[in-house]
Amino acid sequence: MEALLDNAGPLLQGLLTTLWIAAVSGVGALVLGVLVAAARVSPVPVLRGVAFGYVQLFLNVPLLALLVLFVFALPDVGLLMPLTTTVVVVLVVYEAAYVAEAVRSGVNTVPLGQAEAARALGLTFLQSLRLVVLPQAVRAVVQPLGNVLIALVMNTALAAAVGVVELTSATNKVNLVEAQPIPIFAGAGVLYMLVALTIGLLSGVVERRVAIVR
Amino acid sequence: MAAMITVSAVNKYFGDLHVLRDIDLEIAPREVVVVVGPSGSGKSTLCRCLNRLETIDSGHIEIDGRPLPEEGSELARLRSEVGMVFQSFNLFGHRTVLENLVMAPVAVRKVPKAVARDRALELLDRVGLAGKADALPAQLSGGQQQRAAIARALAMEPKVMLFDEPTSALDPELVSGVLDVMADLAAEGMTMVVVTHEMGFARRVADRVVFMDAGEVVEQSTPAEFFAGARTERARSFLSKVLAH
Ligand SMILES: Nc1ncnc2c1ncn2[C@@H]1O[C@H](COP(=O)(O)OP(=O)(O)OP(=O)(O)O)[C@@H](O)[C@H]1O
Ligand SMILES: [Mg+2]
């Protein structure tokens, strides 16, 4: 316990980095994921195909492989970005595939007749998505999206492998000095759990809020 | 007079299934055409092809002199001029009745919200739903939902109205309210294509009855002729079945 308290500074600094990376990537992944999902259900075959390929690609490549590729291979082809930015970019494109799947499954819960009625009234595809389909898909999507965001927070730990000092990396560094792995890593575990619980609770609240609209 | 709807040599397949076979049909402005026929004969498919909810494999469809455009903003504009009423109502479940009527005029036609609202309230009054503007669709009976759906289509001031079995999902006592609204609309001169099993409505309101079987238009005539003595055996056999109960 003492080892934890003595090192609260670097650990909290690591936690902040974790939260910051997760928040920025989370927002980015939500935006990109909704766009990919929209493309997947669009009437344009090319868009559907590209979006399908995108989702399949990122669902089937390990995140760590992507991180290593982006961090070490991109500079080789002349693409230089700050390390944290690279990690955020990788997380955004990777998690967007999961967001897209969650949103698409939500869209599939909305009866087909809703989109047909919207189209029959002259709404364009994007209008019917925005005004009719997505508002009714939201309810089914909140919990799955919450789970994607929790997974995203856990996945930020992989940034440690490419040298970003987020919570896991900071914990590791502290342990190298203190050599008390059990309390130190347990402490970090509790912090991750608190973040996950908070996201879970928040998505529960949001789900109840959107349910009342029905 | 130029036709409001022209269907020529239209064929449509679902995989191997030949659902529409060489359909030719002309519908004049202000005409009310009732489409009847056995289940699976292609009535809904024909109806849905008219505003391109289904695409056709060959042939030609024109609405008010203009060929149906490809998917895109042109098609959206054309659809806004062709009202459609579905068997399952399809009111937007997350919006009130009033919002259901206001959405498309505002989003598609850029009608100012206040204007769209006033017009929507008038329409709701006309279909007997004056008090239901702020209800959610789920709070209405089937008959009320269908009348709201008709009002929603009318809010776009369409040139043509398509009805695909608008009363088939309704309890019997709710049917007449919907049919009355449709009969009023016909009397006002709306061009209408109505797929229905309501032979009483066909008799009273239709200018022409189109009988389909197995993807073909087998026969078309005035209701008087059709019900007095259909020319084909297939139509007579269909009529004897539907008129039996
Ligand atoms: N989306 C689809 N995919 C495959 N087959 C379809 C599809 N929609 C309709 N069909 C088939 O096409 C044929 C015509 O169907 P359609 O719905 O037009 O008939 P209908 O005359 O409206 O029948 P009903 O009176 O039962 O509504 C049927 O055999 C039907 O099973
Ligand atoms: Mg049908």
Tab-separated table of C-alpha atoms and ligand atoms in Angstrom:
chain	number	residue	atom	x	y	z
A	1	MET	CA	0.000	0.000	0.000
A	2	GLU	CA	2.801	2.363	0.890
A	3	ALA	CA	4.477	1.625	-2.421
A	4	LEU	CA	1.272	2.760	-4.109
A	5	LEU	CA	0.865	5.965	-2.128
A	6	ASP	CA	4.509	6.925	-2.507
A	7	ASN	CA	4.127	6.680	-6.271
A	8	ALA	CA	0.648	8.174	-6.602
A	9	GLY	CA	2.050	10.986	-8.729
A	10	PRO	CA	3.435	8.971	-11.660
A	11	LEU	CA	0.545	6.504	-11.465
A	12	LEU	CA	-2.078	9.236	-11.692
A	13	GLN	CA	-0.084	10.845	-14.481
A	14	GLY	CA	-0.259	7.495	-16.296
A	15	LEU	CA	-3.983	7.256	-15.601
A	16	LEU	CA	-4.499	10.728	-17.054
A	17	THR	CA	-2.626	9.739	-20.217
A	18	THR	CA	-4.741	6.589	-20.466
A	19	LEU	CA	-7.955	8.575	-20.043
A	20	TRP	CA	-6.849	11.215	-22.514
A	21	ILE	CA	-5.915	8.653	-25.194
A	22	ALA	CA	-9.150	6.746	-24.577
A	23	ALA	CA	-11.314	9.870	-24.703
A	24	VAL	CA	-9.836	11.234	-27.928
A	25	SER	CA	-9.799	7.826	-29.637
A	26	GLY	CA	-13.289	7.103	-28.338
A	27	VAL	CA	-14.760	10.226	-29.908
A	28	GLY	CA	-12.862	9.598	-33.138
A	29	ALA	CA	-13.916	5.955	-33.275
A	30	LEU	CA	-17.572	6.872	-32.655
A	31	VAL	CA	-17.581	9.376	-35.508
A	32	LEU	CA	-15.689	7.152	-37.947
A	33	GLY	CA	-17.638	4.068	-36.857
A	34	VAL	CA	-21.016	5.708	-37.500
A	35	LEU	CA	-19.802	6.782	-40.948
A	36	VAL	CA	-18.622	3.247	-41.718
A	37	ALA	CA	-21.934	1.825	-40.492
A	38	ALA	CA	-23.818	4.317	-42.677
A	39	ALA	CA	-21.758	3.203	-45.660
A	40	ARG	CA	-22.486	-0.438	-44.833
A	41	VAL	CA	-26.236	0.074	-45.046
A	42	SER	CA	-26.130	2.601	-47.903
A	43	PRO	CA	-27.765	1.962	-51.289
A	44	VAL	CA	-24.402	2.409	-53.044
A	45	PRO	CA	-22.795	-1.021	-53.652
A	46	VAL	CA	-19.238	0.366	-53.791
A	47	LEU	CA	-19.634	2.078	-50.407
A	48	ARG	CA	-21.118	-1.076	-48.919
A	49	GLY	CA	-18.209	-3.115	-50.251
A	50	VAL	CA	-15.538	-0.740	-48.985
A	51	ALA	CA	-17.153	-0.535	-45.551
A	52	PHE	CA	-17.482	-4.306	-45.370
A	53	GLY	CA	-13.813	-4.699	-46.271
A	54	TYR	CA	-12.844	-2.097	-43.694
A	55	VAL	CA	-14.709	-3.845	-40.898
A	56	GLN	CA	-13.392	-7.279	-41.849
A	57	LEU	CA	-9.818	-5.997	-42.031
A	58	PHE	CA	-9.756	-4.443	-38.577
A	59	LEU	CA	-11.802	-7.188	-36.947
A	60	ASN	CA	-9.241	-9.709	-38.111
A	61	VAL	CA	-5.922	-7.998	-37.423
A	62	PRO	CA	-4.532	-7.902	-33.859
A	63	LEU	CA	-4.351	-4.401	-32.431
A	64	LEU	CA	-0.765	-4.926	-31.321
A	65	ALA	CA	0.256	-5.777	-34.878
A	66	LEU	CA	-1.351	-2.557	-36.105
A	67	LEU	CA	0.364	-0.513	-33.419
A	68	VAL	CA	3.774	-1.969	-34.222
A	69	LEU	CA	3.154	-1.486	-37.926
A	70	PHE	CA	2.126	2.151	-37.580
A	71	VAL	CA	4.757	3.089	-35.004
A	72	PHE	CA	7.743	1.400	-36.611
A	73	ALA	CA	6.890	1.014	-40.283
A	74	LEU	CA	5.278	4.344	-41.112
A	75	PRO	CA	8.361	6.437	-40.275
A	76	ASP	CA	10.220	4.177	-42.701
A	77	VAL	CA	8.005	5.389	-45.529
A	78	GLY	CA	8.474	8.978	-44.412
A	79	LEU	CA	5.307	9.402	-42.336
A	80	LEU	CA	6.319	10.935	-39.028
A	81	MET	CA	3.827	11.620	-36.246
A	82	PRO	CA	4.229	12.090	-32.515
A	83	LEU	CA	4.015	8.717	-30.769
A	84	THR	CA	0.784	9.419	-28.878
A	85	THR	CA	-0.876	10.740	-32.031
A	86	THR	CA	0.061	7.552	-33.854
A	87	VAL	CA	-1.446	5.466	-31.058
A	88	VAL	CA	-4.650	7.528	-31.136
A	89	VAL	CA	-4.920	7.153	-34.914
A	90	VAL	CA	-4.477	3.388	-34.688
A	91	LEU	CA	-7.053	3.108	-31.919
A	92	VAL	CA	-9.531	5.228	-33.879
A	93	VAL	CA	-9.346	3.188	-37.090
A	94	TYR	CA	-9.308	-0.105	-35.158
A	95	GLU	CA	-12.157	0.587	-32.738
A	96	ALA	CA	-14.224	2.233	-35.472
A	97	ALA	CA	-14.715	-1.245	-36.948
A	98	TYR	CA	-16.240	-2.420	-33.661
A	99	VAL	CA	-18.343	0.724	-33.360
A	100	ALA	CA	-19.582	0.159	-36.912
A	101	GLU	CA	-20.614	-3.407	-36.084
A	102	ALA	CA	-22.455	-2.272	-32.948
A	103	VAL	CA	-24.271	0.491	-34.828
A	104	ARG	CA	-25.145	-1.819	-37.715
A	105	SER	CA	-26.656	-4.390	-35.383
A	106	GLY	CA	-28.694	-1.572	-33.827
A	107	VAL	CA	-29.847	-0.404	-37.243
A	108	ASN	CA	-30.971	-3.963	-37.961
A	109	THR	CA	-33.339	-3.832	-34.982
A	110	VAL	CA	-35.310	-1.022	-36.687
A	111	PRO	CA	-38.055	-2.535	-38.857
A	112	LEU	CA	-37.374	-2.227	-42.594
A	113	GLY	CA	-40.753	-0.541	-43.061
A	114	GLN	CA	-39.470	2.531	-41.209
A	115	ALA	CA	-36.732	3.215	-43.755
A	116	GLU	CA	-39.096	2.345	-46.611
A	117	ALA	CA	-41.696	4.820	-45.393
A	118	ALA	CA	-38.995	7.469	-45.111
A	119	ARG	CA	-37.749	6.799	-48.630
A	120	ALA	CA	-41.282	6.735	-49.986
A	121	LEU	CA	-41.802	10.243	-48.578
A	122	GLY	CA	-38.818	11.507	-50.555
A	123	LEU	CA	-36.225	11.583	-47.804
A	124	THR	CA	-32.732	10.903	-49.100
A	125	PHE	CA	-30.769	8.006	-47.691
A	126	LEU	CA	-28.854	10.250	-45.291
A	127	GLN	CA	-32.031	12.021	-44.171
A	128	SER	CA	-33.814	8.772	-43.464
A	129	LEU	CA	-30.779	7.524	-41.553
A	130	ARG	CA	-30.515	10.700	-39.497
A	131	LEU	CA	-34.207	11.395	-38.889
A	132	VAL	CA	-35.764	7.939	-38.786
A	133	VAL	CA	-33.385	5.000	-38.479
A	134	LEU	CA	-30.551	6.096	-36.186
A	135	PRO	CA	-32.823	7.716	-33.553
A	136	GLN	CA	-34.643	4.394	-33.266
A	137	ALA	CA	-31.434	2.364	-33.336
A	138	VAL	CA	-29.865	4.349	-30.494
A	139	ARG	CA	-31.644	2.424	-27.791
A	140	ALA	CA	-30.303	-0.907	-28.988
A	141	VAL	CA	-26.838	0.523	-29.521
A	142	VAL	CA	-26.026	2.221	-26.213
A	143	GLN	CA	-24.977	-0.882	-24.256
A	144	PRO	CA	-22.911	-2.462	-27.053
A	145	LEU	CA	-21.196	0.894	-27.623
A	146	GLY	CA	-20.479	1.131	-23.902
A	147	ASN	CA	-18.790	-2.262	-24.138
A	148	VAL	CA	-16.745	-1.136	-27.136
A	149	LEU	CA	-15.594	1.915	-25.195
A	150	ILE	CA	-14.630	-0.230	-22.203
A	151	ALA	CA	-12.638	-2.490	-24.505
A	152	LEU	CA	-11.030	0.625	-25.947
A	153	VAL	CA	-9.854	1.729	-22.494
A	154	MET	CA	-8.359	-1.712	-21.875
A	155	ASN	CA	-6.729	-1.661	-25.311
A	156	THR	CA	-4.917	1.583	-24.531
A	157	ALA	CA	-2.636	-0.579	-22.362
A	158	LEU	CA	-1.061	-1.902	-25.562
A	159	ALA	CA	0.355	1.570	-26.124
A	160	ALA	CA	2.839	0.636	-23.392
A	161	ALA	CA	4.368	-1.853	-25.808
A	162	VAL	CA	5.344	0.905	-28.213
A	163	GLY	CA	6.654	3.246	-25.532
A	164	VAL	CA	3.773	5.478	-24.457
A	165	VAL	CA	3.821	6.045	-20.708
A	166	GLU	CA	0.179	5.434	-19.929
A	167	LEU	CA	-1.157	3.680	-16.833
A	168	THR	CA	0.255	0.211	-17.532
A	169	SER	CA	3.662	1.518	-18.526
A	170	ALA	CA	3.761	3.877	-15.526
A	171	THR	CA	2.833	0.984	-13.245
A	172	ASN	CA	5.581	-1.118	-14.722
A	173	LYS	CA	8.125	1.646	-14.187
A	174	VAL	CA	7.057	2.108	-10.583
A	175	ASN	CA	7.347	-1.617	-10.015
A	176	LEU	CA	10.865	-1.690	-11.415
A	177	VAL	CA	11.875	0.632	-8.593
A	178	GLU	CA	9.699	-0.714	-5.779
A	179	ALA	CA	9.686	-4.404	-6.711
A	180	GLN	CA	6.276	-4.981	-5.161
A	181	PRO	CA	4.304	-6.234	-8.146
A	182	ILE	CA	1.232	-7.483	-6.288
A	183	PRO	CA	0.033	-4.266	-4.611
A	184	ILE	CA	1.220	-2.074	-7.465
A	185	PHE	CA	-0.418	-3.960	-10.316
A	186	ALA	CA	-3.510	-4.615	-8.192
A	187	GLY	CA	-3.751	-0.866	-7.683
A	188	ALA	CA	-3.556	-0.245	-11.418
A	189	GLY	CA	-6.146	-2.980	-11.962
A	190	VAL	CA	-8.516	-1.235	-9.572
A	191	LEU	CA	-8.086	2.015	-11.515
A	192	TYR	CA	-8.932	0.277	-14.813
A	193	MET	CA	-11.959	-1.314	-13.160
A	194	LEU	CA	-13.183	2.033	-11.884
A	195	VAL	CA	-12.987	3.496	-15.365
A	196	ALA	CA	-14.854	0.522	-16.849
A	197	LEU	CA	-17.528	0.675	-14.143
A	198	THR	CA	-18.020	4.376	-14.753
A	199	ILE	CA	-18.527	3.821	-18.487
A	200	GLY	CA	-20.913	0.947	-17.749
A	201	LEU	CA	-22.943	3.087	-15.345
A	202	LEU	CA	-23.022	6.020	-17.751
A	203	SER	CA	-24.250	3.869	-20.615
A	204	GLY	CA	-26.965	2.520	-18.317
A	205	VAL	CA	-28.066	6.080	-17.578
A	206	VAL	CA	-27.996	7.057	-21.250
A	207	GLU	CA	-29.941	3.938	-22.179
A	208	ARG	CA	-32.685	4.810	-19.716
A	209	ARG	CA	-32.795	8.392	-20.977
A	210	VAL	CA	-33.287	7.356	-24.622
A	211	ALA	CA	-35.770	4.657	-23.678
A	212	ILE	CA	-38.235	7.250	-22.360
A	213	VAL	CA	-38.500	8.836	-25.809
A	214	ARG	CA	-40.372	5.765	-27.069
B	1	MET	CA	-54.888	13.430	-71.889
B	2	ALA	CA	-51.330	12.463	-70.931
B	3	ALA	CA	-51.136	9.526	-68.545
B	4	MET	CA	-50.177	10.069	-64.911
B	5	ILE	CA	-48.592	6.635	-64.684
B	6	THR	CA	-47.286	4.658	-67.639
B	7	VAL	CA	-46.029	1.129	-67.211
B	8	SER	CA	-44.785	-0.546	-70.362
B	9	ALA	CA	-43.400	-4.038	-70.875
B	10	VAL	CA	-42.208	-4.275	-67.285
B	11	ASN	CA	-40.575	-7.487	-66.097
B	12	LYS	CA	-39.316	-8.187	-62.632
B	13	TYR	CA	-37.614	-11.222	-61.136
B	14	PHE	CA	-36.812	-12.234	-57.594
B	15	GLY	CA	-33.970	-14.619	-58.374
B	16	ASP	CA	-35.539	-17.251	-60.603
B	17	LEU	CA	-39.060	-16.190	-59.757
B	18	HIS	CA	-40.672	-14.181	-62.575
B	19	VAL	CA	-42.857	-11.877	-60.477
B	20	LEU	CA	-44.014	-9.344	-63.071
B	21	ARG	CA	-44.525	-10.500	-66.654
B	22	ASP	CA	-44.707	-7.912	-69.421
B	23	ILE	CA	-46.919	-5.528	-67.502
B	24	ASP	CA	-48.542	-2.732	-69.515
B	25	LEU	CA	-50.683	-0.249	-67.681
B	26	GLU	CA	-51.717	3.360	-68.190
B	27	ILE	CA	-53.376	5.359	-65.469
B	28	ALA	CA	-54.935	8.720	-66.259
B	29	PRO	CA	-54.908	11.735	-63.949
B	30	ARG	CA	-57.738	11.551	-61.381
B	31	GLU	CA	-58.290	7.898	-62.151
B	32	VAL	CA	-58.772	5.383	-59.340
B	33	VAL	CA	-57.435	1.935	-60.210
B	34	VAL	CA	-58.012	-0.979	-57.882
B	35	VAL	CA	-55.640	-3.920	-58.289
B	36	VAL	CA	-56.953	-7.306	-57.207
B	37	GLY	CA	-55.693	-10.839	-57.505
B	38	PRO	CA	-54.685	-13.902	-55.533
B	39	SER	CA	-51.899	-13.853	-52.964
B	40	GLY	CA	-48.470	-13.878	-54.563
B	41	SER	CA	-49.715	-12.590	-57.922
B	42	GLY	CA	-47.370	-9.586	-57.792
B	43	LYS	CA	-49.720	-6.780	-56.724
B	44	SER	CA	-47.453	-5.417	-53.999
B	45	THR	CA	-44.402	-5.746	-56.197
B	46	LEU	CA	-46.075	-3.769	-58.977
B	47	CYS	CA	-47.102	-1.101	-56.486
B	48	ARG	CA	-43.581	-0.880	-55.065
B	49	CYS	CA	-42.040	-0.659	-58.519
B	50	LEU	CA	-44.091	2.467	-59.220
B	51	ASN	CA	-41.981	4.534	-56.812
B	52	ARG	CA	-38.910	2.359	-57.252
B	53	LEU	CA	-38.900	0.813	-53.801
B	54	GLU	CA	-38.254	-2.214	-56.005
B	55	THR	CA	-36.231	-1.975	-59.196
B	56	ILE	CA	-37.438	-3.525	-62.438
B	57	ASP	CA	-35.378	-5.778	-64.687
B	58	SER	CA	-36.760	-4.573	-68.002
B	59	GLY	CA	-39.381	-2.230	-69.351
B	60	HIS	CA	-40.230	1.335	-68.581
B	61	ILE	CA	-42.153	3.296	-65.958
B	62	GLU	CA	-43.082	6.969	-66.170
B	63	ILE	CA	-44.757	9.126	-63.572
B	64	ASP	CA	-46.398	12.263	-64.941
B	65	GLY	CA	-44.371	11.992	-68.120
B	66	ARG	CA	-40.984	11.507	-66.443
B	67	PRO	CA	-39.123	8.194	-66.390
B	68	LEU	CA	-38.226	6.922	-62.909
B	69	PRO	CA	-34.689	8.149	-62.187
B	70	GLU	CA	-31.837	6.102	-60.767
B	71	GLU	CA	-31.330	6.033	-57.006
B	72	GLY	CA	-30.363	9.528	-55.860
B	73	SER	CA	-31.766	12.975	-55.231
B	74	GLU	CA	-33.830	12.983	-58.447
B	75	LEU	CA	-35.558	9.791	-57.357
B	76	ALA	CA	-36.109	11.195	-53.875
B	77	ARG	CA	-37.837	14.221	-55.422
B	78	LEU	CA	-40.044	12.022	-57.558
B	79	ARG	CA	-40.942	9.852	-54.578
B	80	SER	CA	-41.983	12.943	-52.684
B	81	GLU	CA	-44.666	13.428	-55.337
B	82	VAL	CA	-45.922	9.856	-55.053
B	83	GLY	CA	-47.595	9.089	-51.738
B	84	MET	CA	-47.461	5.544	-50.451
B	85	VAL	CA	-49.545	3.848	-47.804
B	86	PHE	CA	-48.383	0.492	-46.455
B	87	GLN	CA	-50.258	-2.440	-45.010
B	88	SER	CA	-48.291	-2.076	-41.770
B	89	PHE	CA	-48.717	1.753	-41.511
B	90	ASN	CA	-45.002	2.343	-40.822
B	91	LEU	CA	-45.525	5.514	-38.838
B	92	PHE	CA	-42.234	6.666	-37.335
B	93	GLY	CA	-42.384	5.144	-33.867
B	94	HIS	CA	-40.152	7.678	-32.140
B	95	ARG	CA	-42.118	10.727	-33.295
B	96	THR	CA	-45.572	12.033	-32.427
B	97	VAL	CA	-48.327	11.911	-35.007
B	98	LEU	CA	-47.872	15.602	-35.741
B	99	GLU	CA	-44.110	15.207	-36.127
B	100	ASN	CA	-44.722	12.297	-38.488
B	101	LEU	CA	-46.652	14.687	-40.740
B	102	VAL	CA	-44.239	17.601	-40.429
B	103	MET	CA	-40.950	15.763	-40.966
B	104	ALA	CA	-40.931	15.236	-44.721
B	105	PRO	CA	-42.344	18.609	-45.822
B	106	VAL	CA	-39.682	20.341	-43.719
B	107	ALA	CA	-36.786	18.027	-44.616
B	108	VAL	CA	-37.602	17.480	-48.284
B	109	ARG	CA	-39.557	20.537	-49.391
B	110	LYS	CA	-37.995	23.040	-46.971
B	111	VAL	CA	-41.473	24.185	-45.932
B	112	PRO	CA	-41.201	26.451	-42.848
B	113	LYS	CA	-41.996	24.480	-39.699
B	114	ALA	CA	-44.954	26.646	-38.686
B	115	VAL	CA	-46.541	26.329	-42.117
B	116	ALA	CA	-46.022	22.559	-42.168
B	117	ARG	CA	-47.520	22.337	-38.693
B	118	ASP	CA	-50.662	24.229	-39.641
B	119	ARG	CA	-51.138	22.114	-42.730
B	120	ALA	CA	-50.536	18.935	-40.733
B	121	LEU	CA	-53.174	19.910	-38.176
B	122	GLU	CA	-55.664	20.550	-40.986
B	123	LEU	CA	-54.930	17.150	-42.491
B	124	LEU	CA	-55.284	15.407	-39.132
B	125	ASP	CA	-58.629	17.091	-38.723
B	126	ARG	CA	-59.647	15.872	-42.162
B	127	VAL	CA	-58.858	12.237	-41.342
B	128	GLY	CA	-60.611	12.492	-37.983
B	129	LEU	CA	-57.530	12.659	-35.779
B	130	ALA	CA	-57.758	16.264	-34.587
B	131	GLY	CA	-57.163	15.311	-30.963
B	132	LYS	CA	-54.281	12.923	-31.607
B	133	ALA	CA	-51.570	15.293	-32.843
B	134	ASP	CA	-49.359	14.796	-29.811
B	135	ALA	CA	-49.911	11.073	-29.395
B	136	LEU	CA	-47.196	8.576	-30.247
B	137	PRO	CA	-48.134	6.049	-32.958
B	138	ALA	CA	-48.131	3.211	-30.425
B	139	GLN	CA	-50.919	4.981	-28.541
B	140	LEU	CA	-53.280	4.838	-31.542
B	141	SER	CA	-55.505	2.045	-32.802
B	142	GLY	CA	-54.583	0.432	-36.105
B	143	GLY	CA	-57.271	2.342	-37.942
B	144	GLN	CA	-56.095	5.627	-36.451
B	145	GLN	CA	-52.500	4.807	-37.332
B	146	GLN	CA	-53.448	4.096	-40.920
B	147	ARG	CA	-55.430	7.329	-41.212
B	148	ALA	CA	-52.419	9.168	-39.781
B	149	ALA	CA	-50.205	7.434	-42.339
B	150	ILE	CA	-52.523	8.581	-45.128
B	151	ALA	CA	-52.381	12.123	-43.756
B	152	ARG	CA	-48.576	11.885	-43.618
B	153	ALA	CA	-48.474	10.978	-47.298
B	154	LEU	CA	-50.929	13.764	-48.159
B	155	ALA	CA	-48.772	16.300	-46.328
B	156	MET	CA	-46.388	16.102	-49.284
B	157	GLU	CA	-49.240	17.087	-51.626
B	158	PRO	CA	-48.566	14.139	-53.921
B	159	LYS	CA	-49.825	13.816	-57.486
B	160	VAL	CA	-50.475	10.117	-57.033
B	161	MET	CA	-51.295	7.912	-54.051
B	162	LEU	CA	-50.341	4.240	-53.899
B	163	PHE	CA	-52.094	2.006	-51.371
B	164	ASP	CA	-50.843	-1.523	-50.718
B	165	GLU	CA	-53.562	-3.385	-48.828
B	166	PRO	CA	-54.148	-0.457	-46.468
B	167	THR	CA	-56.835	-2.243	-44.478
B	168	SER	CA	-55.542	-5.816	-44.411
B	169	ALA	CA	-53.882	-5.437	-41.019
B	170	LEU	CA	-56.953	-3.878	-39.405
B	171	ASP	CA	-59.640	-5.311	-37.203
B	172	PRO	CA	-62.865	-5.458	-39.255
B	173	GLU	CA	-64.578	-2.658	-37.333
B	174	LEU	CA	-61.724	-0.266	-38.130
B	175	VAL	CA	-61.706	-0.851	-41.881
B	176	SER	CA	-64.527	1.432	-42.893
B	177	GLY	CA	-62.981	4.528	-41.304
B	178	VAL	CA	-59.910	4.112	-43.466
B	179	LEU	CA	-61.889	3.308	-46.610
B	180	ASP	CA	-64.035	6.407	-46.053
B	181	VAL	CA	-60.944	8.596	-45.989
B	182	MET	CA	-59.780	6.953	-49.221
B	183	ALA	CA	-63.169	7.374	-50.883
B	184	ASP	CA	-63.145	11.084	-49.979
B	185	LEU	CA	-59.708	11.412	-51.484
B	186	ALA	CA	-60.894	9.746	-54.675
B	187	ALA	CA	-63.887	12.061	-54.827
B	188	GLU	CA	-61.536	15.049	-54.615
B	189	GLY	CA	-59.824	13.833	-57.769
B	190	MET	CA	-56.658	12.184	-56.444
B	191	THR	CA	-55.023	9.716	-58.828
B	192	MET	CA	-54.954	6.449	-56.902
B	193	VAL	CA	-53.627	2.927	-57.265
B	194	VAL	CA	-55.162	0.714	-54.610
B	195	VAL	CA	-54.231	-2.893	-53.959
B	196	THR	CA	-57.033	-4.293	-51.841
B	197	HIS	CA	-59.258	-7.239	-51.099
B	198	GLU	CA	-62.130	-4.886	-50.241
B	199	MET	CA	-64.433	-5.644	-53.149
B	200	GLY	CA	-67.073	-3.240	-51.829
B	201	PHE	CA	-64.575	-0.411	-52.109
B	202	ALA	CA	-63.600	-1.498	-55.625
B	203	ARG	CA	-67.255	-1.544	-56.647
B	204	ARG	CA	-68.059	1.857	-55.159
B	205	VAL	CA	-64.904	3.888	-55.780
B	206	ALA	CA	-62.822	2.395	-58.573
B	207	ASP	CA	-62.895	3.675	-62.130
B	208	ARG	CA	-61.139	0.526	-63.236
B	209	VAL	CA	-60.364	-2.874	-61.772
B	210	VAL	CA	-57.099	-4.549	-62.744
B	211	PHE	CA	-56.975	-8.283	-62.118
B	212	MET	CA	-53.531	-9.847	-61.724
B	213	ASP	CA	-52.584	-13.490	-61.549
B	214	ALA	CA	-49.134	-15.097	-61.547
B	215	GLY	CA	-47.394	-11.846	-62.415
B	216	GLU	CA	-49.652	-10.940	-65.321
B	217	VAL	CA	-52.374	-8.383	-65.790
B	218	VAL	CA	-55.015	-10.861	-66.874
B	219	GLU	CA	-57.918	-8.522	-67.329
B	220	GLN	CA	-59.003	-4.951	-66.711
B	221	SER	CA	-62.448	-3.453	-66.879
B	222	THR	CA	-64.877	-1.184	-65.080
B	223	PRO	CA	-66.039	-2.475	-61.715
B	224	ALA	CA	-69.538	-2.949	-63.083
B	225	GLU	CA	-68.305	-5.183	-65.883
B	226	PHE	CA	-65.799	-6.984	-63.686
B	227	PHE	CA	-68.222	-7.926	-60.945
B	228	ALA	CA	-71.116	-8.662	-63.300
B	229	GLY	CA	-69.121	-11.074	-65.396
B	230	ALA	CA	-65.353	-11.347	-65.518
B	231	ARG	CA	-64.150	-12.386	-68.962
B	232	THR	CA	-61.495	-14.889	-67.921
B	233	GLU	CA	-61.869	-18.126	-66.051
B	234	ARG	CA	-59.021	-17.127	-63.713
B	235	ALA	CA	-60.810	-13.928	-62.674
B	236	ARG	CA	-64.131	-15.730	-62.206
B	237	SER	CA	-62.506	-18.346	-60.015
B	238	PHE	CA	-60.791	-15.608	-57.955
B	239	LEU	CA	-64.053	-13.700	-57.572
B	240	SER	CA	-65.995	-16.746	-56.492
B	241	LYS	CA	-63.432	-17.270	-53.729
B	242	VAL	CA	-63.323	-13.693	-52.408
B	243	LEU	CA	-67.039	-13.094	-52.721
B	244	ALA	CA	-67.846	-16.377	-50.983
B	245	HIS	CA	-67.167	-14.892	-47.544
C	1	LIG	N1	-38.247	-9.399	-51.497
C	1	LIG	C1	-38.626	-10.554	-52.088
C	1	LIG	N2	-37.720	-11.534	-52.342
C	1	LIG	C2	-38.093	-12.672	-52.945
C	1	LIG	N3	-39.356	-12.950	-53.350
C	1	LIG	C3	-40.291	-12.025	-53.129
C	1	LIG	C4	-39.985	-10.782	-52.486
C	1	LIG	N4	-41.122	-10.065	-52.394
C	1	LIG	C5	-42.082	-10.815	-52.956
C	1	LIG	N5	-41.613	-11.978	-53.397
C	1	LIG	C6	-42.361	-13.037	-54.098
C	1	LIG	O1	-42.887	-12.441	-55.271
C	1	LIG	C7	-44.205	-12.918	-55.521
C	1	LIG	C8	-45.155	-11.747	-55.609
C	1	LIG	O2	-45.220	-11.135	-54.332
C	1	LIG	P1	-46.170	-9.918	-54.010
C	1	LIG	O3	-45.912	-9.525	-52.613
C	1	LIG	O4	-46.024	-8.882	-55.052
C	1	LIG	O5	-47.614	-10.579	-54.147
C	1	LIG	P2	-49.031	-9.980	-53.769
C	1	LIG	O6	-49.866	-10.098	-54.968
C	1	LIG	O7	-48.862	-8.627	-53.184
C	1	LIG	O8	-49.534	-10.993	-52.660
C	1	LIG	P3	-50.394	-10.724	-51.326
C	1	LIG	O9	-51.819	-10.612	-51.747
C	1	LIG	O10	-50.146	-11.938	-50.499
C	1	LIG	O11	-49.855	-9.487	-50.692
C	1	LIG	C9	-44.531	-13.889	-54.388
C	1	LIG	O12	-44.292	-15.187	-54.849
C	1	LIG	C10	-43.542	-13.523	-53.306
C	1	LIG	O13	-43.224	-14.644	-52.537
C	2	MG	MG	-49.125	-7.813	-51.241
